[in-house]
């Protein structure tokens, strides 16, 4: 990550610029991995303008498990060879809230806010960046599955679908 490879506590009020490239792991503008199975991990009031490239890539966090990402944004380009998202590449058992993306996103599972949203919540977020080159892509989410929730989120632009692949879960206020 642009600030740290792994967060298992709290990261607040940071910014990252330049570029982050990781060949075989999680790449994030602020943290590569935001994960702690024993306690909640928090990313708050952070932003990224760096270009991000990796296996699972996010503008703020590459991967988040048992985490909360709140009041963060990304303005850099994000490319993931497996998953990519403007805020998080993969969001599992986590929450992304009050966040946005304006950077361009690309990869096989990609979303303007989150690439893969599983057992998680994405709420009050938006995307104004482009989402391209993807099997499962959406202006907001690439894939939403396993009882994940998306609420009060929207996207701008020509990316046709808000959610590339909605397997199951709850969605409301999408536009």
PDB file of C-alpha atoms in Angstrom:
ATOM      1  CA  UNK A   1       0.000   0.000   0.000  1.00  0.00           C
ATOM      2  CA  UNK A   2       0.960   3.609  -0.446  1.00  0.00           C
ATOM      3  CA  UNK A   3       1.040   4.141   3.341  1.00  0.00           C
ATOM      4  CA  UNK A   4       1.398   0.572   4.652  1.00  0.00           C
ATOM      5  CA  UNK A   5       1.180  -2.976   3.305  1.00  0.00           C
ATOM      6  CA  UNK A   6      -1.117  -4.179   6.113  1.00  0.00           C
ATOM      7  CA  UNK A   7      -3.430  -2.445   8.583  1.00  0.00           C
ATOM      8  CA  UNK A   8      -4.825  -4.350  11.558  1.00  0.00           C
ATOM      9  CA  UNK A   9      -5.855  -1.262  13.564  1.00  0.00           C
ATOM     10  CA  UNK A  10      -6.740   2.299  12.543  1.00  0.00           C
ATOM     11  CA  UNK A  11      -5.405   4.557   9.786  1.00  0.00           C
ATOM     12  CA  UNK A  12      -6.772   8.116   9.705  1.00  0.00           C
ATOM     13  CA  UNK A  13      -6.173  11.379   7.846  1.00  0.00           C
ATOM     14  CA  UNK A  14      -3.647  10.133   5.256  1.00  0.00           C
ATOM     15  CA  UNK A  15      -3.018  10.687   1.619  1.00  0.00           C
ATOM     16  CA  UNK A  16      -0.984   8.860  -0.979  1.00  0.00           C
ATOM     17  CA  UNK A  17       0.400  10.052  -4.326  1.00  0.00           C
ATOM     18  CA  UNK A  18       2.704   8.613  -6.990  1.00  0.00           C
ATOM     19  CA  UNK A  19       2.259   4.939  -7.870  1.00  0.00           C
ATOM     20  CA  UNK A  20       1.897   1.550  -6.159  1.00  0.00           C
ATOM     21  CA  UNK A  21       2.687  -1.644  -8.080  1.00  0.00           C
ATOM     22  CA  UNK A  22       2.515  -5.112  -6.503  1.00  0.00           C
ATOM     23  CA  UNK A  23       2.849  -8.155  -8.758  1.00  0.00           C
ATOM     24  CA  UNK A  24       1.335 -11.006  -6.732  1.00  0.00           C
ATOM     25  CA  UNK A  25      -0.631  -9.568  -3.847  1.00  0.00           C
ATOM     26  CA  UNK A  26      -2.937  -6.816  -2.599  1.00  0.00           C
ATOM     27  CA  UNK A  27      -2.279  -3.285  -3.829  1.00  0.00           C
ATOM     28  CA  UNK A  28      -3.960  -0.225  -2.333  1.00  0.00           C
ATOM     29  CA  UNK A  29      -3.471   3.501  -2.405  1.00  0.00           C
ATOM     30  CA  UNK A  30      -3.502   3.669   1.402  1.00  0.00           C
ATOM     31  CA  UNK A  31      -3.188   0.008   2.498  1.00  0.00           C
ATOM     32  CA  UNK A  32      -2.684  -3.252   0.634  1.00  0.00           C
ATOM     33  CA  UNK A  33      -4.680  -5.240   3.193  1.00  0.00           C
ATOM     34  CA  UNK A  34      -7.097  -3.898   5.818  1.00  0.00           C
ATOM     35  CA  UNK A  35      -7.685  -7.059   7.815  1.00  0.00           C
ATOM     36  CA  UNK A  36      -7.826  -8.364  11.373  1.00  0.00           C
ATOM     37  CA  UNK A  37     -10.011 -11.335  12.301  1.00  0.00           C
ATOM     38  CA  UNK A  38      -9.937 -10.422  16.015  1.00  0.00           C
ATOM     39  CA  UNK A  39     -10.753  -6.707  15.888  1.00  0.00           C
ATOM     40  CA  UNK A  40     -12.291  -4.142  13.564  1.00  0.00           C
ATOM     41  CA  UNK A  41      -9.857  -2.371  11.197  1.00  0.00           C
ATOM     42  CA  UNK A  42     -10.616   1.249  10.322  1.00  0.00           C
ATOM     43  CA  UNK A  43      -9.616   3.438   7.376  1.00  0.00           C
ATOM     44  CA  UNK A  44     -11.024   6.925   7.863  1.00  0.00           C
ATOM     45  CA  UNK A  45     -10.681  10.309   6.134  1.00  0.00           C
ATOM     46  CA  UNK A  46      -7.980   9.115   3.706  1.00  0.00           C
ATOM     47  CA  UNK A  47      -7.484   9.774   0.013  1.00  0.00           C
ATOM     48  CA  UNK A  48      -5.369   8.505  -2.828  1.00  0.00           C
ATOM     49  CA  UNK A  49      -4.191  10.085  -6.087  1.00  0.00           C
ATOM     50  CA  UNK A  50      -1.574   7.404  -6.887  1.00  0.00           C
ATOM     51  CA  UNK A  51      -1.963   4.953  -9.777  1.00  0.00           C
ATOM     52  CA  UNK A  52      -2.445   1.420  -8.395  1.00  0.00           C
ATOM     53  CA  UNK A  53      -1.645  -1.921 -10.047  1.00  0.00           C
ATOM     54  CA  UNK A  54      -1.703  -5.422  -8.540  1.00  0.00           C
ATOM     55  CA  UNK A  55      -3.473  -8.770  -8.257  1.00  0.00           C
ATOM     56  CA  UNK A  56      -6.346  -7.399  -6.128  1.00  0.00           C
ATOM     57  CA  UNK A  57      -6.250  -3.615  -6.255  1.00  0.00           C
ATOM     58  CA  UNK A  58      -8.182  -0.737  -4.709  1.00  0.00           C
ATOM     59  CA  UNK A  59      -7.783   3.002  -4.697  1.00  0.00           C
ATOM     60  CA  UNK A  60      -7.870   3.019  -0.874  1.00  0.00           C
ATOM     61  CA  UNK A  61      -7.537  -0.679   0.126  1.00  0.00           C
ATOM     62  CA  UNK A  62      -6.676  -3.659  -2.045  1.00  0.00           C
ATOM     63  CA  UNK A  63      -8.434  -6.084   0.301  1.00  0.00           C
ATOM     64  CA  UNK A  64     -10.615  -5.457   3.346  1.00  0.00           C
ATOM     65  CA  UNK A  65     -11.840  -8.115   5.791  1.00  0.00           C
ATOM     66  CA  UNK A  66     -13.516  -7.181   9.071  1.00  0.00           C
ATOM     67  CA  UNK A  67     -12.879  -3.563   8.175  1.00  0.00           C
ATOM     68  CA  UNK A  68     -14.625  -0.228   7.930  1.00  0.00           C
ATOM     69  CA  UNK A  69     -13.625   2.259   5.244  1.00  0.00           C
ATOM     70  CA  UNK A  70     -15.355   5.596   5.811  1.00  0.00           C
ATOM     71  CA  UNK A  71     -15.094   9.098   4.315  1.00  0.00           C
ATOM     72  CA  UNK A  72     -12.329   8.103   1.866  1.00  0.00           C
ATOM     73  CA  UNK A  73     -11.822   8.701  -1.834  1.00  0.00           C
ATOM     74  CA  UNK A  74      -9.668   7.722  -4.787  1.00  0.00           C
ATOM     75  CA  UNK A  75      -8.648   9.847  -7.779  1.00  0.00           C
ATOM     76  CA  UNK A  76      -5.909   7.574  -9.205  1.00  0.00           C
ATOM     77  CA  UNK A  77      -6.239   4.857 -11.854  1.00  0.00           C
ATOM     78  CA  UNK A  78      -6.638   1.296 -10.523  1.00  0.00           C
ATOM     79  CA  UNK A  79      -5.796  -1.927 -12.391  1.00  0.00           C
ATOM     80  CA  UNK A  80      -6.207  -5.399 -10.896  1.00  0.00           C
ATOM     81  CA  UNK A  81      -5.389  -8.645 -12.661  1.00  0.00           C
ATOM     82  CA  UNK A  82      -8.110 -10.410 -10.579  1.00  0.00           C
ATOM     83  CA  UNK A  83     -10.209  -7.708  -8.849  1.00  0.00           C
ATOM     84  CA  UNK A  84     -10.209  -3.930  -8.826  1.00  0.00           C
ATOM     85  CA  UNK A  85     -12.283  -1.183  -7.255  1.00  0.00           C
ATOM     86  CA  UNK A  86     -12.148   2.568  -6.887  1.00  0.00           C
ATOM     87  CA  UNK A  87     -12.191   2.257  -3.091  1.00  0.00           C
ATOM     88  CA  UNK A  88     -11.628  -1.491  -2.426  1.00  0.00           C
ATOM     89  CA  UNK A  89     -10.676  -4.346  -4.741  1.00  0.00           C
ATOM     90  CA  UNK A  90     -12.351  -6.931  -2.491  1.00  0.00           C
ATOM     91  CA  UNK A  91     -14.646  -6.151   0.457  1.00  0.00           C
ATOM     92  CA  UNK A  92     -15.438  -9.189   2.647  1.00  0.00           C
ATOM     93  CA  UNK A  93     -17.232  -9.014   6.014  1.00  0.00           C
ATOM     94  CA  UNK A  94     -16.609  -5.249   5.841  1.00  0.00           C
ATOM     95  CA  UNK A  95     -18.275  -1.880   5.277  1.00  0.00           C
ATOM     96  CA  UNK A  96     -17.467   0.869   2.779  1.00  0.00           C
ATOM     97  CA  UNK A  97     -19.431   4.009   3.659  1.00  0.00           C
ATOM     98  CA  UNK A  98     -19.494   7.645   2.479  1.00  0.00           C
ATOM     99  CA  UNK A  99     -16.714   7.053  -0.073  1.00  0.00           C
ATOM    100  CA  UNK A 100     -16.222   7.912  -3.739  1.00  0.00           C
ATOM    101  CA  UNK A 101     -14.032   7.353  -6.773  1.00  0.00           C
ATOM    102  CA  UNK A 102     -13.126   9.573  -9.729  1.00  0.00           C
ATOM    103  CA  UNK A 103     -10.263   7.442 -11.130  1.00  0.00           C
ATOM    104  CA  UNK A 104     -10.404   4.963 -14.021  1.00  0.00           C
ATOM    105  CA  UNK A 105     -10.830   1.293 -13.042  1.00  0.00           C
ATOM    106  CA  UNK A 106      -9.957  -1.821 -15.078  1.00  0.00           C
ATOM    107  CA  UNK A 107      -9.677  -5.580 -14.591  1.00  0.00           C
ATOM    108  CA  UNK A 108     -11.763  -8.774 -14.938  1.00  0.00           C
ATOM    109  CA  UNK A 109     -13.927  -8.091 -11.835  1.00  0.00           C
ATOM    110  CA  UNK A 110     -14.095  -4.342 -11.401  1.00  0.00           C
ATOM    111  CA  UNK A 111     -16.357  -1.747  -9.859  1.00  0.00           C
ATOM    112  CA  UNK A 112     -16.268   2.001  -9.589  1.00  0.00           C
ATOM    113  CA  UNK A 113     -16.441   1.673  -5.789  1.00  0.00           C
ATOM    114  CA  UNK A 114     -15.777  -2.036  -4.998  1.00  0.00           C
ATOM    115  CA  UNK A 115     -14.715  -4.955  -7.223  1.00  0.00           C
ATOM    116  CA  UNK A 116     -16.078  -7.867  -5.128  1.00  0.00           C
ATOM    117  CA  UNK A 117     -18.584  -7.215  -2.320  1.00  0.00           C
ATOM    118  CA  UNK A 118     -19.181 -10.379  -0.264  1.00  0.00           C
ATOM    119  CA  UNK A 119     -20.897 -10.642   3.154  1.00  0.00           C
ATOM    120  CA  UNK A 120     -20.427  -6.851   3.272  1.00  0.00           C
ATOM    121  CA  UNK A 121     -22.103  -3.458   2.936  1.00  0.00           C
ATOM    122  CA  UNK A 122     -21.478  -0.580   0.537  1.00  0.00           C
ATOM    123  CA  UNK A 123     -23.492   2.479   1.543  1.00  0.00           C
ATOM    124  CA  UNK A 124     -23.759   6.151   0.508  1.00  0.00           C
ATOM    125  CA  UNK A 125     -21.009   5.924  -2.139  1.00  0.00           C
ATOM    126  CA  UNK A 126     -20.579   7.079  -5.716  1.00  0.00           C
ATOM    127  CA  UNK A 127     -18.360   6.656  -8.745  1.00  0.00           C
ATOM    128  CA  UNK A 128     -17.604   9.305 -11.373  1.00  0.00           C
ATOM    129  CA  UNK A 129     -14.683   7.420 -12.998  1.00  0.00           C
ATOM    130  CA  UNK A 130     -14.721   5.007 -15.940  1.00  0.00           C
ATOM    131  CA  UNK A 131     -14.884   1.215 -15.511  1.00  0.00           C
ATOM    132  CA  UNK A 132     -13.509  -0.795 -18.462  1.00  0.00           C
ATOM    133  CA  UNK A 133     -12.015  -4.084 -19.696  1.00  0.00           C
ATOM    134  CA  UNK A 134     -14.027  -6.367 -17.484  1.00  0.00           C
ATOM    135  CA  UNK A 135     -15.993  -9.610 -17.423  1.00  0.00           C
ATOM    136  CA  UNK A 136     -18.010  -8.590 -14.350  1.00  0.00           C
ATOM    137  CA  UNK A 137     -17.963  -4.819 -14.155  1.00  0.00           C
ATOM    138  CA  UNK A 138     -20.270  -2.136 -12.880  1.00  0.00           C
ATOM    139  CA  UNK A 139     -20.329   1.569 -12.257  1.00  0.00           C
ATOM    140  CA  UNK A 140     -20.595   0.824  -8.509  1.00  0.00           C
ATOM    141  CA  UNK A 141     -19.771  -2.891  -7.980  1.00  0.00           C
ATOM    142  CA  UNK A 142     -18.304  -5.688 -10.062  1.00  0.00           C
ATOM    143  CA  UNK A 143     -19.895  -8.587  -8.125  1.00  0.00           C
ATOM    144  CA  UNK A 144     -22.313  -8.517  -5.180  1.00  0.00           C
ATOM    145  CA  UNK A 145     -22.871 -11.919  -3.522  1.00  0.00           C
ATOM    146  CA  UNK A 146     -23.375 -13.911  -0.308  1.00  0.00           C
ATOM    147  CA  UNK A 147     -25.935 -11.625   1.319  1.00  0.00           C
ATOM    148  CA  UNK A 148     -23.982  -8.458   0.654  1.00  0.00           C
ATOM    149  CA  UNK A 149     -25.814  -5.123   0.744  1.00  0.00           C
ATOM    150  CA  UNK A 150     -25.577  -2.077  -1.477  1.00  0.00           C
ATOM    151  CA  UNK A 151     -27.546   0.985  -0.426  1.00  0.00           C
ATOM    152  CA  UNK A 152     -27.896   4.600  -1.606  1.00  0.00           C
ATOM    153  CA  UNK A 153     -25.105   4.451  -4.187  1.00  0.00           C
ATOM    154  CA  UNK A 154     -24.878   5.916  -7.672  1.00  0.00           C
ATOM    155  CA  UNK A 155     -22.566   6.320 -10.653  1.00  0.00           C
ATOM    156  CA  UNK A 156     -22.085   8.771 -13.503  1.00  0.00           C
ATOM    157  CA  UNK A 157     -21.045   8.019 -17.037  1.00  0.00           C
ATOM    158  CA  UNK A 158     -21.693   5.451 -19.714  1.00  0.00           C
ATOM    159  CA  UNK A 159     -20.911   2.305 -17.694  1.00  0.00           C
ATOM    160  CA  UNK A 160     -24.247   0.604 -18.364  1.00  0.00           C
ATOM    161  CA  UNK A 161     -24.765  -1.356 -15.175  1.00  0.00           C
ATOM    162  CA  UNK A 162     -24.468  -0.210 -11.593  1.00  0.00           C
ATOM    163  CA  UNK A 163     -23.673  -3.783 -10.562  1.00  0.00           C
ATOM    164  CA  UNK A 164     -21.962  -6.120 -13.021  1.00  0.00           C
ATOM    165  CA  UNK A 165     -23.112  -9.380 -11.406  1.00  0.00           C
ATOM    166  CA  UNK A 166     -25.727  -9.339  -8.634  1.00  0.00           C
ATOM    167  CA  UNK A 167     -25.782 -12.948  -7.362  1.00  0.00           C
ATOM    168  CA  UNK A 168     -27.766 -12.253  -4.203  1.00  0.00           C
ATOM    169  CA  UNK A 169     -28.081  -9.852  -1.297  1.00  0.00           C
ATOM    170  CA  UNK A 170     -29.948  -6.582  -0.844  1.00  0.00           C
ATOM    171  CA  UNK A 171     -29.952  -3.475  -3.016  1.00  0.00           C
ATOM    172  CA  UNK A 172     -31.843  -0.218  -2.590  1.00  0.00           C
ATOM    173  CA  UNK A 173     -31.479   3.364  -3.736  1.00  0.00           C
ATOM    174  CA  UNK A 174     -29.220   2.535  -6.719  1.00  0.00           C
ATOM    175  CA  UNK A 175     -29.013   5.040  -9.556  1.00  0.00           C
TER     176      UNK A 175
END
